[in-house]
Short mmCIF file of C-alpha atoms and ligand atoms in Angstrom, two decimals:
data_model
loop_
_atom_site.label_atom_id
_atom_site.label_comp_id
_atom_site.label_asym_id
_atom_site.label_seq_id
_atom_site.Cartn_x
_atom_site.Cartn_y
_atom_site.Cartn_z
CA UNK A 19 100.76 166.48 130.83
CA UNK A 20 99.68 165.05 134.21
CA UNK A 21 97.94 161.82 134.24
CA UNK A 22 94.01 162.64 134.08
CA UNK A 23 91.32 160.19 136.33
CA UNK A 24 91.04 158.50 133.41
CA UNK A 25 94.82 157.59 132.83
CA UNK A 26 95.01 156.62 136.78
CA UNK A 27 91.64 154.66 136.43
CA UNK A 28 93.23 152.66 132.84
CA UNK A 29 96.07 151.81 135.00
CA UNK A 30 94.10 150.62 137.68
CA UNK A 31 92.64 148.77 135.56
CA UNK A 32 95.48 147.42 133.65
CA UNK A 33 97.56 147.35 136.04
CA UNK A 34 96.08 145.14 138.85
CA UNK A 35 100.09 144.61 139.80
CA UNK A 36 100.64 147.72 140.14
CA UNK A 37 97.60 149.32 141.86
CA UNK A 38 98.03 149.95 145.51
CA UNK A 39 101.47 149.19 145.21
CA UNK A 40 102.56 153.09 145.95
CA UNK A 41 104.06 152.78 142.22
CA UNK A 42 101.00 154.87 140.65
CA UNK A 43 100.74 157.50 142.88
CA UNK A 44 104.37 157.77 142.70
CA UNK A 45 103.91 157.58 138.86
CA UNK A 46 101.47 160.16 139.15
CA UNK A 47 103.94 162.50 140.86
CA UNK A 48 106.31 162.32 138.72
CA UNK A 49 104.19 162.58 135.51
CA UNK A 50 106.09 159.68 133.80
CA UNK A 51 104.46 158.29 130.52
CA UNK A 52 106.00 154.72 130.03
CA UNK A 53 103.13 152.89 130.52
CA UNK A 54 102.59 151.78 127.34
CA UNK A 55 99.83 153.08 125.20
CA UNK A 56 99.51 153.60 121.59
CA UNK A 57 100.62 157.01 122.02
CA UNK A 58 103.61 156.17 124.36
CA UNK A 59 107.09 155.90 124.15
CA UNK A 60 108.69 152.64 123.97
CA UNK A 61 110.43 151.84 127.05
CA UNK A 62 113.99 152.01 126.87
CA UNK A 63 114.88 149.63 129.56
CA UNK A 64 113.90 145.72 130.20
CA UNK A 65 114.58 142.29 132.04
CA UNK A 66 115.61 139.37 132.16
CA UNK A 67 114.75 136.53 134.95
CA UNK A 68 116.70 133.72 135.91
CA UNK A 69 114.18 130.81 136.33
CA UNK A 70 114.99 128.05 139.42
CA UNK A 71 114.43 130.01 142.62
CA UNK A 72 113.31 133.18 140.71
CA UNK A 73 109.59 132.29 138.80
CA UNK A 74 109.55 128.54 139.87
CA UNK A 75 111.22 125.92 142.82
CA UNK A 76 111.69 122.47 140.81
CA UNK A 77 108.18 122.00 138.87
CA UNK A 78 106.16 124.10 141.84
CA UNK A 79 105.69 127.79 139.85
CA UNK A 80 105.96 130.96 142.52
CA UNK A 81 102.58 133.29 142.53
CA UNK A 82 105.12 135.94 142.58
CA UNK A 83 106.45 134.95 139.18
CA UNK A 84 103.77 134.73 137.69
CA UNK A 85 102.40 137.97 138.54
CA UNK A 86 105.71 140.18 137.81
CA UNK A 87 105.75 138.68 134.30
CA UNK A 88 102.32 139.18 133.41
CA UNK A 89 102.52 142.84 134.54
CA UNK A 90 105.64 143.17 132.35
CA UNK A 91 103.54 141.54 129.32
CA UNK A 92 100.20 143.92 129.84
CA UNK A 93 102.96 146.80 130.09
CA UNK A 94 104.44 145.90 127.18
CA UNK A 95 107.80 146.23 128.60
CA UNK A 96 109.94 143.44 127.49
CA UNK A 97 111.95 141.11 129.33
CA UNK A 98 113.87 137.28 128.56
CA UNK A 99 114.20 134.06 130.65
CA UNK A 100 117.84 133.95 130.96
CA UNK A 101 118.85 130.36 133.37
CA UNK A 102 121.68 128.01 133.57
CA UNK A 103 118.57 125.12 133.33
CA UNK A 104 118.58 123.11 130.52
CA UNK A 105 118.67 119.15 129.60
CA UNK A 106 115.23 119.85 126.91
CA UNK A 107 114.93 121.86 123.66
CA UNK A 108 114.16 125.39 124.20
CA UNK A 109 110.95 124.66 122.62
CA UNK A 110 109.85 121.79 125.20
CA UNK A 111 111.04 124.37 127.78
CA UNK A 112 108.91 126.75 126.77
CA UNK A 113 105.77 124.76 126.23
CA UNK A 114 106.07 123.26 129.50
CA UNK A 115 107.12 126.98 131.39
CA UNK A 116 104.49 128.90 129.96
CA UNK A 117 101.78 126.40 131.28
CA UNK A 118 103.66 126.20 134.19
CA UNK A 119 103.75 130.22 134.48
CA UNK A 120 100.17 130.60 132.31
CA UNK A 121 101.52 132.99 130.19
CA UNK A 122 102.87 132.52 126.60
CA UNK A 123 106.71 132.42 126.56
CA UNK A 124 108.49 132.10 123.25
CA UNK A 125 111.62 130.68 121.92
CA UNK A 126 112.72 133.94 121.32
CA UNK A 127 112.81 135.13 124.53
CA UNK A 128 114.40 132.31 126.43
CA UNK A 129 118.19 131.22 126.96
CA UNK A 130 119.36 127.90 128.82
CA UNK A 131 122.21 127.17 129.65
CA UNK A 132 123.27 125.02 126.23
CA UNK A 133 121.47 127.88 123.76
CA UNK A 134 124.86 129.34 123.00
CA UNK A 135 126.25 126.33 121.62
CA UNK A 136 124.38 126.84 118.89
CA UNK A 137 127.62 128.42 117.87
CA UNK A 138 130.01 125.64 118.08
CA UNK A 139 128.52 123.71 115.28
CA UNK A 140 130.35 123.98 112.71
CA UNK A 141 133.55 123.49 115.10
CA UNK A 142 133.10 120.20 115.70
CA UNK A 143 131.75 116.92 113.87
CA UNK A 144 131.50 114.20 116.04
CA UNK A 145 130.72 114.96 120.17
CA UNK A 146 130.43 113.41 123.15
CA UNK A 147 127.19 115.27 124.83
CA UNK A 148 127.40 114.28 128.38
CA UNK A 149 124.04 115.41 130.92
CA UNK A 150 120.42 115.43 131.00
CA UNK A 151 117.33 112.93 130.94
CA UNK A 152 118.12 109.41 129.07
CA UNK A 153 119.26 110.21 125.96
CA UNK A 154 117.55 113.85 125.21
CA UNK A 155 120.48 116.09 124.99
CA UNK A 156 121.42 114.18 121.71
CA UNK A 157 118.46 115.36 120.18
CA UNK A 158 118.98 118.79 121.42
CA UNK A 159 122.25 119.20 120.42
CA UNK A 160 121.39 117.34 117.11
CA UNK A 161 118.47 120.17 116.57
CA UNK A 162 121.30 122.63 117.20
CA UNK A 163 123.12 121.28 113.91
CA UNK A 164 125.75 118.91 115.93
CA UNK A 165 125.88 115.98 113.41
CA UNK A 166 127.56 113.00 115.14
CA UNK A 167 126.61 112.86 118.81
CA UNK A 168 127.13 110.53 120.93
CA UNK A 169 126.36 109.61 124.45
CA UNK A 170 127.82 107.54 127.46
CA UNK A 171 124.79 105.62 127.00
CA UNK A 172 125.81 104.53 123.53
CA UNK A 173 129.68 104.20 125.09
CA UNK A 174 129.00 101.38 127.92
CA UNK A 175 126.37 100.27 124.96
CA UNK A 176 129.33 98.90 123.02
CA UNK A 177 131.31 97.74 126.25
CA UNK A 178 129.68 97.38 129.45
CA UNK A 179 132.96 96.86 130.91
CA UNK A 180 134.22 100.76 130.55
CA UNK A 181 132.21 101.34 133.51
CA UNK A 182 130.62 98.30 134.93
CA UNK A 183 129.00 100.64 137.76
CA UNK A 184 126.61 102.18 135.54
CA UNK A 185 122.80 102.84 136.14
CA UNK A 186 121.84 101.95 132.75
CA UNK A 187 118.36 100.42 132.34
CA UNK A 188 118.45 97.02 129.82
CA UNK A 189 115.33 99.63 128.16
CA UNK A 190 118.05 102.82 128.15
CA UNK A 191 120.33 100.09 126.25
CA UNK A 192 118.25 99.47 124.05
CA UNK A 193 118.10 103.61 122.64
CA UNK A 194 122.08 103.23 122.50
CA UNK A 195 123.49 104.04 119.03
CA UNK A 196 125.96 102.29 117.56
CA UNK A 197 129.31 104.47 117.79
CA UNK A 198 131.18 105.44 114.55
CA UNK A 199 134.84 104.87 114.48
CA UNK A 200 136.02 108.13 114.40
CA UNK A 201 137.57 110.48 117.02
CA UNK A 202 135.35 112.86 119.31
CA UNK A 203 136.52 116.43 118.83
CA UNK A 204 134.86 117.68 121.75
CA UNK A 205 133.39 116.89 124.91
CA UNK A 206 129.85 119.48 125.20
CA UNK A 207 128.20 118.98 128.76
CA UNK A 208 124.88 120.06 128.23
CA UNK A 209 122.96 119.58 131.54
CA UNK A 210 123.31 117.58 134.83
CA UNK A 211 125.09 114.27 134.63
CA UNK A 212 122.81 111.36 136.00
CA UNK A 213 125.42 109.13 136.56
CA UNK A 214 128.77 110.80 137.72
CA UNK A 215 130.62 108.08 137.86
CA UNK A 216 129.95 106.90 134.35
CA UNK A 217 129.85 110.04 132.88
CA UNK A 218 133.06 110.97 134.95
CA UNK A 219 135.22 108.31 133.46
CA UNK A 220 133.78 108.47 129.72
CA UNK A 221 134.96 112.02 129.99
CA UNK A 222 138.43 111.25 131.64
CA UNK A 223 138.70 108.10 128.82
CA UNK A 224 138.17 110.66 126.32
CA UNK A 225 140.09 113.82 127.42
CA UNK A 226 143.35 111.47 127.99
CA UNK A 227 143.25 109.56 124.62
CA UNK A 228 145.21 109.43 121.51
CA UNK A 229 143.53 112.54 119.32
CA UNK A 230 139.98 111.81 121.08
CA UNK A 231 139.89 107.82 119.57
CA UNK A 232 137.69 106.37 122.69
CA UNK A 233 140.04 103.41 123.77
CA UNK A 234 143.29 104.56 123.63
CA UNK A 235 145.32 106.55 125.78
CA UNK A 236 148.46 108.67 125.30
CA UNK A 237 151.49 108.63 126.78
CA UNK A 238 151.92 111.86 128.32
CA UNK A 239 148.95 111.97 129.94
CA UNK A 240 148.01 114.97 127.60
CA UNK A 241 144.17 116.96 127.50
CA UNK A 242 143.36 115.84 124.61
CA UNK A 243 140.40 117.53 123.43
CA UNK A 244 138.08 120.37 124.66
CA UNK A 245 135.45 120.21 127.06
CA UNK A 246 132.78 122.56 127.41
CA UNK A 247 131.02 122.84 130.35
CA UNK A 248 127.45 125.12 130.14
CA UNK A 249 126.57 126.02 133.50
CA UNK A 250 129.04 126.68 136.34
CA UNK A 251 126.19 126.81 139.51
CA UNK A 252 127.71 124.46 142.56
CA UNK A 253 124.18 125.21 144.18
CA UNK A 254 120.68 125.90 142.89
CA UNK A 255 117.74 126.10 143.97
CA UNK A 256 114.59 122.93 143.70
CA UNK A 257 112.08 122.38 145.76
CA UNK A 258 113.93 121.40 148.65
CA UNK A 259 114.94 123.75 151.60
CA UNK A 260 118.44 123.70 151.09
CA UNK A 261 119.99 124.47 148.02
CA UNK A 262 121.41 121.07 145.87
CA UNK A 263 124.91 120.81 143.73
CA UNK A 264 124.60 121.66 140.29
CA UNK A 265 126.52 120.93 137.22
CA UNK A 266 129.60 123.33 138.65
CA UNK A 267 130.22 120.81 141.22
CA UNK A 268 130.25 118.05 138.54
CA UNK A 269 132.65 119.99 137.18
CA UNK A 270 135.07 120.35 140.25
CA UNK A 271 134.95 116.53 140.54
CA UNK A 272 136.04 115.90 136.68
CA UNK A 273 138.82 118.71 137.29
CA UNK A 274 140.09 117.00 140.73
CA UNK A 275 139.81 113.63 139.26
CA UNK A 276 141.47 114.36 135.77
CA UNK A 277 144.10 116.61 138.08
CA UNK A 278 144.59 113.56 140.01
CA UNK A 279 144.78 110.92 137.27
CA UNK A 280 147.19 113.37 135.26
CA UNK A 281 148.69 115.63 137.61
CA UNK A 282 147.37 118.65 135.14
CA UNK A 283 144.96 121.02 135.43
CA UNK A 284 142.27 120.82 132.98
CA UNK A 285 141.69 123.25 130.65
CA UNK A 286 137.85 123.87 130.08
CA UNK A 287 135.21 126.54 128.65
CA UNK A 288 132.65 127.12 130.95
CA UNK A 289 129.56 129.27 129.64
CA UNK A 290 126.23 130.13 131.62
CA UNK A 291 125.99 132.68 133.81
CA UNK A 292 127.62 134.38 135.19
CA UNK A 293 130.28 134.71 132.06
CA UNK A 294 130.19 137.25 129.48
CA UNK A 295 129.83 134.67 126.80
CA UNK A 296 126.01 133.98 127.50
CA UNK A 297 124.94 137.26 128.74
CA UNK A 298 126.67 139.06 125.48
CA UNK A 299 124.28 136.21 123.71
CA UNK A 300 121.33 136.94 125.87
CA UNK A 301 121.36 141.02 124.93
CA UNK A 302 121.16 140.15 121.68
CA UNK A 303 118.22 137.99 121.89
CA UNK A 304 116.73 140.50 124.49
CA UNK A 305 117.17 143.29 121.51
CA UNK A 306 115.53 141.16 118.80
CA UNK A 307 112.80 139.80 120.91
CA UNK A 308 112.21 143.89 121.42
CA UNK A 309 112.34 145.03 118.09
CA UNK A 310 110.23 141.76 117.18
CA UNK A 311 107.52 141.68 119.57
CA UNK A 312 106.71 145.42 120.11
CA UNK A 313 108.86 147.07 117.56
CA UNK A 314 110.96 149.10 119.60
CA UNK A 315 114.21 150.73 118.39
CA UNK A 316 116.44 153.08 120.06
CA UNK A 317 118.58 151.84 122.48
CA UNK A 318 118.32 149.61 125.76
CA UNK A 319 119.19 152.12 128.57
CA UNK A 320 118.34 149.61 131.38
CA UNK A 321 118.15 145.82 131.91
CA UNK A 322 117.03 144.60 135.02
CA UNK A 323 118.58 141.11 136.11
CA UNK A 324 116.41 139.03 138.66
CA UNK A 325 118.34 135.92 140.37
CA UNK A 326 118.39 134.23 143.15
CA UNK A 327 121.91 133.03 142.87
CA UNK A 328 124.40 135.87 143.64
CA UNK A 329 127.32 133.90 142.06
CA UNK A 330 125.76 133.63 139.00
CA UNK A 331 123.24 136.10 138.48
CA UNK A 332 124.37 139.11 140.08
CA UNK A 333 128.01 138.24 139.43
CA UNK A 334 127.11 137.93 135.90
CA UNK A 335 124.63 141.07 136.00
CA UNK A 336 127.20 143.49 137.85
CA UNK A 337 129.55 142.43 135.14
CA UNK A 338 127.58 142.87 132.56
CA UNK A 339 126.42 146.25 133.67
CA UNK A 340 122.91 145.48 133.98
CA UNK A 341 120.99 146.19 136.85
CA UNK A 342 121.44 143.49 139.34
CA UNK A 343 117.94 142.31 141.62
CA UNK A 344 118.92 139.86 144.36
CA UNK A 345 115.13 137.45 145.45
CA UNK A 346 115.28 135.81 148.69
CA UNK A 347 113.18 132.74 146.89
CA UNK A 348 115.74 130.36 145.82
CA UNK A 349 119.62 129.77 147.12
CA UNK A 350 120.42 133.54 148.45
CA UNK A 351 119.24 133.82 152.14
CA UNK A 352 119.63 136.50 154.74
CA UNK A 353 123.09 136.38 156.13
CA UNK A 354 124.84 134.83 153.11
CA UNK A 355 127.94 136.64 152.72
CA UNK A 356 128.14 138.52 149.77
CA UNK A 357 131.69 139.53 148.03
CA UNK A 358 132.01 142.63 146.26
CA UNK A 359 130.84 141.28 142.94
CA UNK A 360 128.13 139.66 144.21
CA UNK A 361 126.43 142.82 146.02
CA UNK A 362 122.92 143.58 143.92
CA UNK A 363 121.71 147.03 143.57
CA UNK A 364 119.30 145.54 145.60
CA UNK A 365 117.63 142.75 147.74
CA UNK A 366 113.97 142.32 147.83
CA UNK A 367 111.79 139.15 148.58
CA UNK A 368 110.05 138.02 145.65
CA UNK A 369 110.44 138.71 141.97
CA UNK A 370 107.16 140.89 141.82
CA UNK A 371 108.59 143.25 144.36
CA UNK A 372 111.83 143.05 142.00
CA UNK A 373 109.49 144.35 139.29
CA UNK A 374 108.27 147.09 141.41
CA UNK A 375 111.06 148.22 142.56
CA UNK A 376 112.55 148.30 138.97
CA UNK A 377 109.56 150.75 137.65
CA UNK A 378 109.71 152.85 140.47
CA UNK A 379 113.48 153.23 139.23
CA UNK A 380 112.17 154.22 136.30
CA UNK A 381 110.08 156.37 137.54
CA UNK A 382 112.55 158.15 139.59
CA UNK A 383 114.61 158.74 136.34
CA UNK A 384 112.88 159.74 134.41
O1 G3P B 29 120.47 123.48 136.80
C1 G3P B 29 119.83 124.70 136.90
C2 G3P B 29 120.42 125.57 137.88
O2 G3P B 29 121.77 125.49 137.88
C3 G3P B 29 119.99 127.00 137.92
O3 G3P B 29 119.08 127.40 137.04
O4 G3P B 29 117.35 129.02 136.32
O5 G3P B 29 118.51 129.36 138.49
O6 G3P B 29 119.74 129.71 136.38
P1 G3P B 29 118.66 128.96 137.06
MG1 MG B 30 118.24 130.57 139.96
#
């Protein structure tokens, strides 16, 4: 069955990421056959990547991303984007990711942050969707099915006076909606806040009104209505050095504010990584996009999880029971203190050597 000087010259060939990376030989050695050709098996294991600090830092894409993906993709060995990003459609992501990344990405193989409240829309009517660029979230969560959103924008629209602080351009005004005179039943934080302050107090307004009626306030003090918060990251990973707050730190300044304000905790749903929630979502999407794409069935044995964030991703990984790949190209760095749930099977540099280290796994399991 052992690989002939043709098989190890096709995978040369094919496998330009793979090729003097000790992986073929190794292959070799141990016979295996899951390098995809017609007459192969389907691989029974796969990935998915976290994005910020992982393929790309801010809009800068990382060779090494690149490269590990597009050996996955002339493999035929299937993997997801799984990231607590968001703020655009998954379609704009896409677009603007796979020309980042030069390699085609689809819908159906990507999960942001937001994705998964795709479920929550027939929950709620009317929303308050807090986060993002301008006024784009509304027309994400609108293309989600949400069909009354509104926005702080459209909020200090109507009164200026609710937060007389705000960064509102007399242009961003002018894309305000008018507000309908019914109650919010839920408060959906899609991405970053732009304005914390603003957004901040909207949210407080809301979550200590009468029944969610913007402008009233009961007496009590009460929560009340849900907030849902999609990404829980206090650090991630841009361009800059030194990792920046994310929407989890938002978050801790609503709940020490509305603690303050009220003298109650707040009670909130927090998806993203590293919660069950999303990654139960993104193993469905990573069994479709199998079955779709290259028409495997039988079961996933193996998914690989590459992050750079150990609170998130490998958190989220470990408890998941996928395997867990820590990169040392975003927030992690040497000497970070890891607790027990955040330990990855294993540290490597880059997301390519995350790759390689995955099929020689494989290889060794086989
Ligand atoms: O806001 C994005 C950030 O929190 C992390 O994104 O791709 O590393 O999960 P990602
Ligand atoms: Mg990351």
């Amino acid at each position: 069955m052992i690989y002939t000087a043709f098989r190890t010259a096709y995978l040369q060939r094919r496998l330009p990421c793979v090729a003097g990376s000790g992986v073929l030989s190794a292959a070799k050695a141990a016979g295996t056959r899951f390098m995809t050709t017609e007459t192969d098996v389907a691989p029974n294991f796969a990935f998915a990547f976290d994005i910020d600090g992982v393929l790309v830092r801010g809009a800068k894409p990382l060779a090494e991303g690149k490269k590990a993906l597009k050996c996955l993709q002339e493999h035929k060995i299937p993997w997801v984007l799984l990231t607590n990003g968001g703020g655009k459609s998954e379609v704009a992501r896409v677009t603007d990711l796979s020309e980042k990344l030069e390699i085609d990405i689809s819908t159906r193989q990507f999960i942001q942050s937001h994705t998964p409240f795709r479920r929550l829309v027939d929950n709620y009517s009317k929303v308050l969707v807090v986060g993002g660029d301008a006024d784009t979230c509304r027309y994400v969560a609108e293309e989600y099915g949400f069909k009354n959103c509104a926005m702080s924008l459209d909020i200090i629209a109507a009164q200026r006076s609710i937060w007389p602080f705000h960064r509102f351009s007399t242009e961003d005004l002018q894309q305000a909606r008018a507000l309908s005179e019914d109650a919010f039943d839920a408060i959906l934080v899609f991405n970053d806040s732009r304005d914390w302050g603003c957004d901040t107090q909207v949210i407080v307004d809301l979550l200590t009104s009468e029944g969610g009626k913007l402008g009233t306030k009961n007496s009590n003090l009460e929560q009340a209505l849900p907030i849902y918060f999609s990404n829980n990251d206090l650090l991630w990973a841009n361009e800059y050095h030194l990792p920046r707050f994310g929407q989890g730190a938002f978050r801790t300044c609503v709940e020490k504010l509305f603690k303050d304000y009220t003298g109650r905790d707040l009670q909130s749903t927090i998806i993203g990584k590293p919660y069950l929630f999303t990654y139960e979502y993104a193993h469905g999407v990573l069994n479709d996009w199998r079955q779709e794409k290259f028409g495997y069935e039988g079961k996933l044995q193996r998914v690989y999880m590459i992050g750079d964030n150990p609170a998130s991703d490998i958190v989220g990984g470990n408890g998941y029971g996928w395997y867990s790949i820590l990169v040392r190209t975003g927030v992690f760095k040497d000497g970070d203190q890891l607790h027990a749930a955040a330990k990855p099977k294993v540290i490597v540099d880059n997301a390519l050597e995350a790759v390689m280290h995955a099929i020689q796994n494989e290889i060794k399991l086989k």
